[in-house]
Amino acid sequence: MNDELAKLDATAQAELVRRSEVAPLELVEAAIERIERINPKLNAVIHRSFERAMAQARSGPPDGPFRGVPFLLKDLGAGNLAGDPIHWGTRVLKQANYRATTTSHLVDKFRAAGLVIVGRTNVPELGAWSTTEPDAYGPTRNPWNPERSSGGSSGGAAAATAAGMVPFAHASDGGGSIRNPSSQCGLIGLKPSRGRISLGPDVGEFWAGMVFEFAVTRTVRDTAALLDCVQGPMPGDPYGALPPRRPYREEVGTPPGRLRIGLMDSYPGQEVHPDCREAVRAVGHLLERLGHTVEASHPAALVKMEPMQSVLNVITASQAREVGWLGQAIGREIRPDDLDSDNWLVSESGKGVSATQYLQALEFYNHFSRAMASWWAGGFDILITPTITRPSPRIGEFVPDPAKPLDAFTRSGAILAFCIPFNITGQPAISLPLHWNGEGLPIGVQFIAAMNREDLLLRLAAQLEGEVRWSERRPTIHAAA
C-alpha cells in the first residue's frame, strides 16, 4: 500500500481520506516510513516532527482540501513554526538549538488546508547557494543521480518530493530557489506574483521584494489547489497581487487558447549548456504542434539593462543584516569561522553598501521592471527560457574554497541567469519538467507570464502535462522503486 501511496499526488491522497478509504494517520505513518527508508540516501529531511504529526493525525487535521496529507517545511524563510527548530543552514543556529518564536501566516494557511507537517528540509547556508550543501547538515543529493546536486535553496524540499517521501513540500525563491531545484529534480516549481503569498507577520519584504514563498509539486492540479489555499494578502503586507478571477484549480484543464510565445535559448555573457538549449527548442516545437505561435523574441531589457550590480548591492546588504540577526539570536557577534568563507565575504561586503547605493538599486529595479513589462504589454503572452543554464552540478562543485575567494559563489549564481530577472520584476514564473538529457537528468523549461497571470501559466502547464506526462517518470531513488 505504501508503494502505491508514494505514487499518488496530494490531491489523490486527500481524496482517499475524503472517501474514508484511508485515515489521515495512515497517510502520515506511511510518509514517516518512506522518510526513514529513503532519507539516508538523500539527506533531504533534517528535522523530524513525527510524534507531533501522528498525534495531529489521530486527533483529526482541519477539514481542508488536503486533510491528512503529509507535508514538509523548508528550514528557511517563512517556514517558521513556533517552537520548531529553524536554522537557515547555519552551524551557529544549529549549535544554539535555536527555535522559532512565531508562526508565519503561510504555515498557518498550510495547516488550515489540512496538511500535517512531518518535518523540515535541508537548505544551503543562509539560502545563498544554488545547491544545498551546508556545513551544518551536509549535502542533499539528487534522487535522479545521488552524485548530483538537488539544487538550492529548496534542495531538500525538491529531493524529498521527487523521491516520493511526500507529494509536495514548502519552498521559497529569492533568485530561482523554487525553479532551480525543480529543474534539477524533475518537478513543477511555481514562483507566484509578488504579493500573491504573504511573508508575514515577521517579514514584510525580503531582498527588496525579490523573495517569494510557495512549494514544489509533482502535478499541476496540486500546484493550483495549493495556491488556492495559501494565496491572498494579510494585514500589513507591503504588496498586494490582484485576486484571481476564479479558483486556480478551475484553470487546470481549461484550454489556454492560442498563445503568442517568445522563445529565448541563450543569454548574453553566459554559457548555456546544449542540453538546456535543446530542451527549450523541443518545447517550442511542441507548443507549435499544439497550435501556439512561437517566435524567437524576448524583452530587450534582458540584454540591454545589466541588473547584477544592483542585485549584488541588495543581496549583500540584506545578508549583512541577516548575519546581524544571527548574532542577536545567539547572543554574540558572528565570527568568520561561523560561516563558510564565501558567505562571510558576501556579508562583510554588504556592510559597505551605502544607503545611496541601495536606493539606486531600487530605482534600477523599477526601471528594469517597467521596461520588461512593455514586452508583454506589446502583445506577447508567455516567454519561455531554460530554467537554469546547465544540468545539475556534481556534489562539491560549488563548495567554497578560501584559496579562491567568491569563486564558488560566483559560479553558483551564474546558473540562475534566467531566473533572477523575474525575482526583480515580480512576475509569475514556472519551471516544468519537460526534458531529460542523455544522462537521464531532468532539464526544466521556464515559462513567464505578465504580472498576476498565474491562471495562464497553469492552463498552459496543464496542457503540456497532458502531452509529456512527466509525473509517470520515477527517479533512480524513489519510495516506490
Coordinates of C-alpha atoms in Angstrom, one line a residue, residues 236-449:
G236 CA 0.1 45.0 6.8
D237 CA 1.6 43.3 3.7
P238 CA 3.6 45.9 1.7
Y239 CA 2.5 44.4 -1.6
G240 CA -0.7 43.0 -3.0
A241 CA -1.4 41.0 -6.1
L242 CA -4.7 41.2 -8.0
P243 CA -7.1 38.5 -6.7
P244 CA -7.7 35.6 -9.1
R245 CA -10.8 35.8 -11.2
R246 CA -11.8 32.3 -10.0
P247 CA -10.2 29.5 -8.1
Y248 CA -6.9 28.4 -9.7
R249 CA -7.9 24.8 -9.6
E250 CA -10.5 25.7 -12.2
E251 CA -7.8 26.7 -14.6
V252 CA -6.5 23.2 -14.8
G253 CA -8.0 21.6 -17.9
T254 CA -9.2 25.0 -19.3
P255 CA -7.8 25.4 -22.8
P256 CA -5.2 28.2 -22.8
G257 CA -6.3 29.4 -26.2
R258 CA -3.8 30.2 -29.0
L259 CA -0.9 32.0 -27.3
R260 CA 1.8 34.2 -28.7
I261 CA 5.0 32.9 -27.1
G262 CA 8.5 34.3 -27.3
L263 CA 11.4 31.8 -27.1
M264 CA 14.9 32.7 -25.7
D265 CA 17.5 29.9 -25.5
S266 CA 20.7 31.9 -24.9
Y267 CA 21.8 34.7 -22.5
P268 CA 24.4 37.3 -23.3
G269 CA 27.6 36.8 -21.3
Q270 CA 26.5 33.3 -20.1
E271 CA 27.4 29.9 -21.3
V272 CA 24.1 27.9 -21.8
H273 CA 24.6 24.2 -21.9
P274 CA 23.4 22.5 -25.2
D275 CA 21.0 20.3 -23.2
C276 CA 19.2 23.3 -21.9
R277 CA 19.0 24.9 -25.3
E278 CA 17.8 21.7 -26.8
A279 CA 15.1 21.4 -24.1
V280 CA 13.7 24.9 -24.9
R281 CA 13.7 24.3 -28.7
A282 CA 12.0 20.9 -28.3
V283 CA 9.3 22.6 -26.2
G284 CA 8.9 25.3 -28.8
H285 CA 8.2 22.7 -31.4
L286 CA 5.7 21.0 -29.1
L287 CA 3.9 24.3 -28.5
E288 CA 3.7 24.9 -32.2
R289 CA 2.1 21.5 -32.7
L290 CA -0.4 22.4 -30.0
G291 CA -1.4 25.5 -32.1
H292 CA 0.5 28.3 -30.4
T293 CA 2.6 30.9 -32.2
V294 CA 6.2 30.6 -31.2
E295 CA 8.9 33.1 -32.3
A296 CA 12.4 34.0 -31.3
S297 CA 11.8 37.0 -29.1
H298 CA 12.4 38.3 -25.6
P299 CA 12.2 41.6 -23.7
A300 CA 15.0 43.9 -24.9
A301 CA 15.7 44.9 -21.3
L302 CA 17.0 41.4 -20.6
V303 CA 20.1 42.1 -22.8
K304 CA 20.3 45.9 -22.6
M305 CA 20.0 46.5 -18.9
E306 CA 22.5 44.8 -16.7
P307 CA 20.9 44.0 -13.3
M308 CA 23.7 42.2 -11.5
Q309 CA 25.4 45.1 -9.7
S310 CA 22.1 46.3 -8.3
V311 CA 21.2 42.7 -7.4
L312 CA 24.5 42.3 -5.6
N313 CA 24.1 45.5 -3.7
V314 CA 20.7 44.4 -2.5
I315 CA 21.6 40.8 -1.6
T316 CA 24.9 41.6 0.1
A317 CA 23.4 44.4 2.2
S318 CA 20.5 42.2 3.1
Q319 CA 22.8 39.3 4.0
A320 CA 24.8 41.6 6.2
R321 CA 21.6 42.4 8.1
E322 CA 20.8 38.6 8.3
V323 CA 24.2 38.0 9.9
G324 CA 23.4 40.7 12.3
W325 CA 20.2 39.0 13.2
L326 CA 22.0 35.7 13.7
G327 CA 24.2 37.4 16.2
Q328 CA 21.2 38.7 18.1
A329 CA 19.6 35.3 18.0
I330 CA 22.6 33.6 19.7
G331 CA 23.7 36.5 21.9
R332 CA 27.1 37.2 20.4
E333 CA 28.7 38.6 17.3
I334 CA 29.1 36.3 14.3
R335 CA 32.7 35.4 13.6
P336 CA 34.4 34.4 10.3
D337 CA 34.6 30.8 11.4
D338 CA 30.8 30.7 11.9
L339 CA 30.1 30.9 8.2
D340 CA 31.5 29.4 5.1
S341 CA 34.3 31.5 3.6
D342 CA 32.3 32.9 0.7
N343 CA 29.2 33.8 2.8
W344 CA 31.4 35.6 5.2
L345 CA 32.9 37.7 2.4
V346 CA 29.5 38.4 1.0
S347 CA 28.2 39.5 4.4
E348 CA 31.2 41.7 5.0
S349 CA 30.9 43.4 1.6
G350 CA 27.3 44.1 2.3
K351 CA 28.3 46.3 5.2
G352 CA 30.0 48.6 2.7
V353 CA 26.8 49.2 0.6
S354 CA 25.7 52.8 1.3
A355 CA 22.1 53.9 1.7
T356 CA 22.5 55.8 -1.6
Q357 CA 23.7 52.7 -3.4
Y358 CA 20.8 50.7 -2.0
L359 CA 18.3 53.3 -3.2
Q360 CA 19.9 53.4 -6.6
A361 CA 19.4 49.6 -6.8
L362 CA 15.7 50.0 -6.0
E363 CA 15.5 52.7 -8.7
F364 CA 17.1 50.3 -11.2
Y365 CA 14.6 47.6 -10.2
N366 CA 11.7 50.0 -11.0
H367 CA 13.1 51.0 -14.4
F368 CA 14.0 47.4 -15.3
S369 CA 10.6 46.1 -14.3
R370 CA 8.8 48.7 -16.4
A371 CA 11.0 48.0 -19.4
M372 CA 10.4 44.3 -19.1
A373 CA 6.7 44.6 -18.7
S374 CA 6.4 46.5 -22.0
W375 CA 7.2 43.3 -23.9
W376 CA 4.2 41.5 -22.5
A377 CA 2.1 44.7 -23.0
G378 CA 3.2 44.7 -26.6
G379 CA 1.3 41.5 -27.4
F380 CA 3.2 38.5 -26.1
D381 CA 1.5 36.1 -23.6
I382 CA 4.4 33.9 -22.5
L383 CA 8.2 33.9 -22.6
I384 CA 10.0 30.5 -22.4
T385 CA 13.6 30.0 -21.5
P386 CA 15.8 27.4 -19.9
T387 CA 15.2 27.4 -16.2
I388 CA 18.9 27.3 -15.5
T389 CA 21.9 27.4 -17.7
R390 CA 23.2 23.9 -17.2
P391 CA 22.2 20.4 -15.9
S392 CA 22.5 19.5 -12.3
P393 CA 26.1 20.1 -11.0
R394 CA 28.1 17.4 -9.2
I395 CA 28.1 17.4 -5.5
G396 CA 31.1 19.6 -4.4
E397 CA 31.4 21.8 -7.5
F398 CA 30.2 24.8 -5.6
V399 CA 31.8 24.3 -2.2
P400 CA 33.6 27.4 -1.2
D401 CA 37.4 27.4 -1.3
P402 CA 39.1 30.0 1.0
A403 CA 42.0 30.0 -1.5
K404 CA 39.6 31.2 -4.3
P405 CA 37.5 33.9 -2.6
L406 CA 34.0 34.1 -4.0
D407 CA 34.8 31.8 -7.0
A408 CA 32.2 29.2 -6.0
F409 CA 29.7 31.8 -5.0
T410 CA 30.0 33.5 -8.4
R411 CA 29.7 30.2 -10.3
S412 CA 26.8 29.1 -8.2
G413 CA 24.9 32.3 -9.0
A414 CA 25.7 32.2 -12.7
I415 CA 23.4 29.2 -13.4
L416 CA 20.5 31.3 -12.3
A417 CA 20.8 33.9 -15.1
F418 CA 17.3 33.1 -16.5
C419 CA 15.7 33.1 -13.0
I420 CA 16.9 36.2 -11.3
P421 CA 15.3 38.8 -13.6
F422 CA 11.8 37.7 -12.7
N423 CA 12.6 38.0 -9.0
I424 CA 13.3 41.6 -9.7
T425 CA 10.1 42.2 -11.8
G426 CA 7.8 40.1 -9.5
Q427 CA 6.2 38.3 -12.4
P428 CA 4.9 34.7 -12.0
A429 CA 7.3 32.1 -13.5
I430 CA 7.1 28.3 -13.5
S431 CA 9.6 25.6 -14.2
L432 CA 8.2 22.5 -15.8
P433 CA 9.9 19.1 -16.2
L434 CA 9.7 18.7 -19.9
H435 CA 13.0 17.2 -20.9
W436 CA 15.6 14.7 -19.8
N437 CA 19.1 14.6 -21.2
G438 CA 21.2 11.7 -22.3
E439 CA 22.4 11.1 -18.8
G440 CA 18.9 10.8 -17.5
L441 CA 18.9 14.1 -15.7
P442 CA 15.8 16.3 -15.8
I443 CA 16.1 19.6 -17.6
G444 CA 13.5 22.2 -16.7
V445 CA 12.0 24.8 -19.0
Q446 CA 10.8 28.1 -17.6
F447 CA 7.6 29.9 -18.6
I448 CA 7.0 33.5 -17.6
A449 CA 3.7 35.4 -17.8

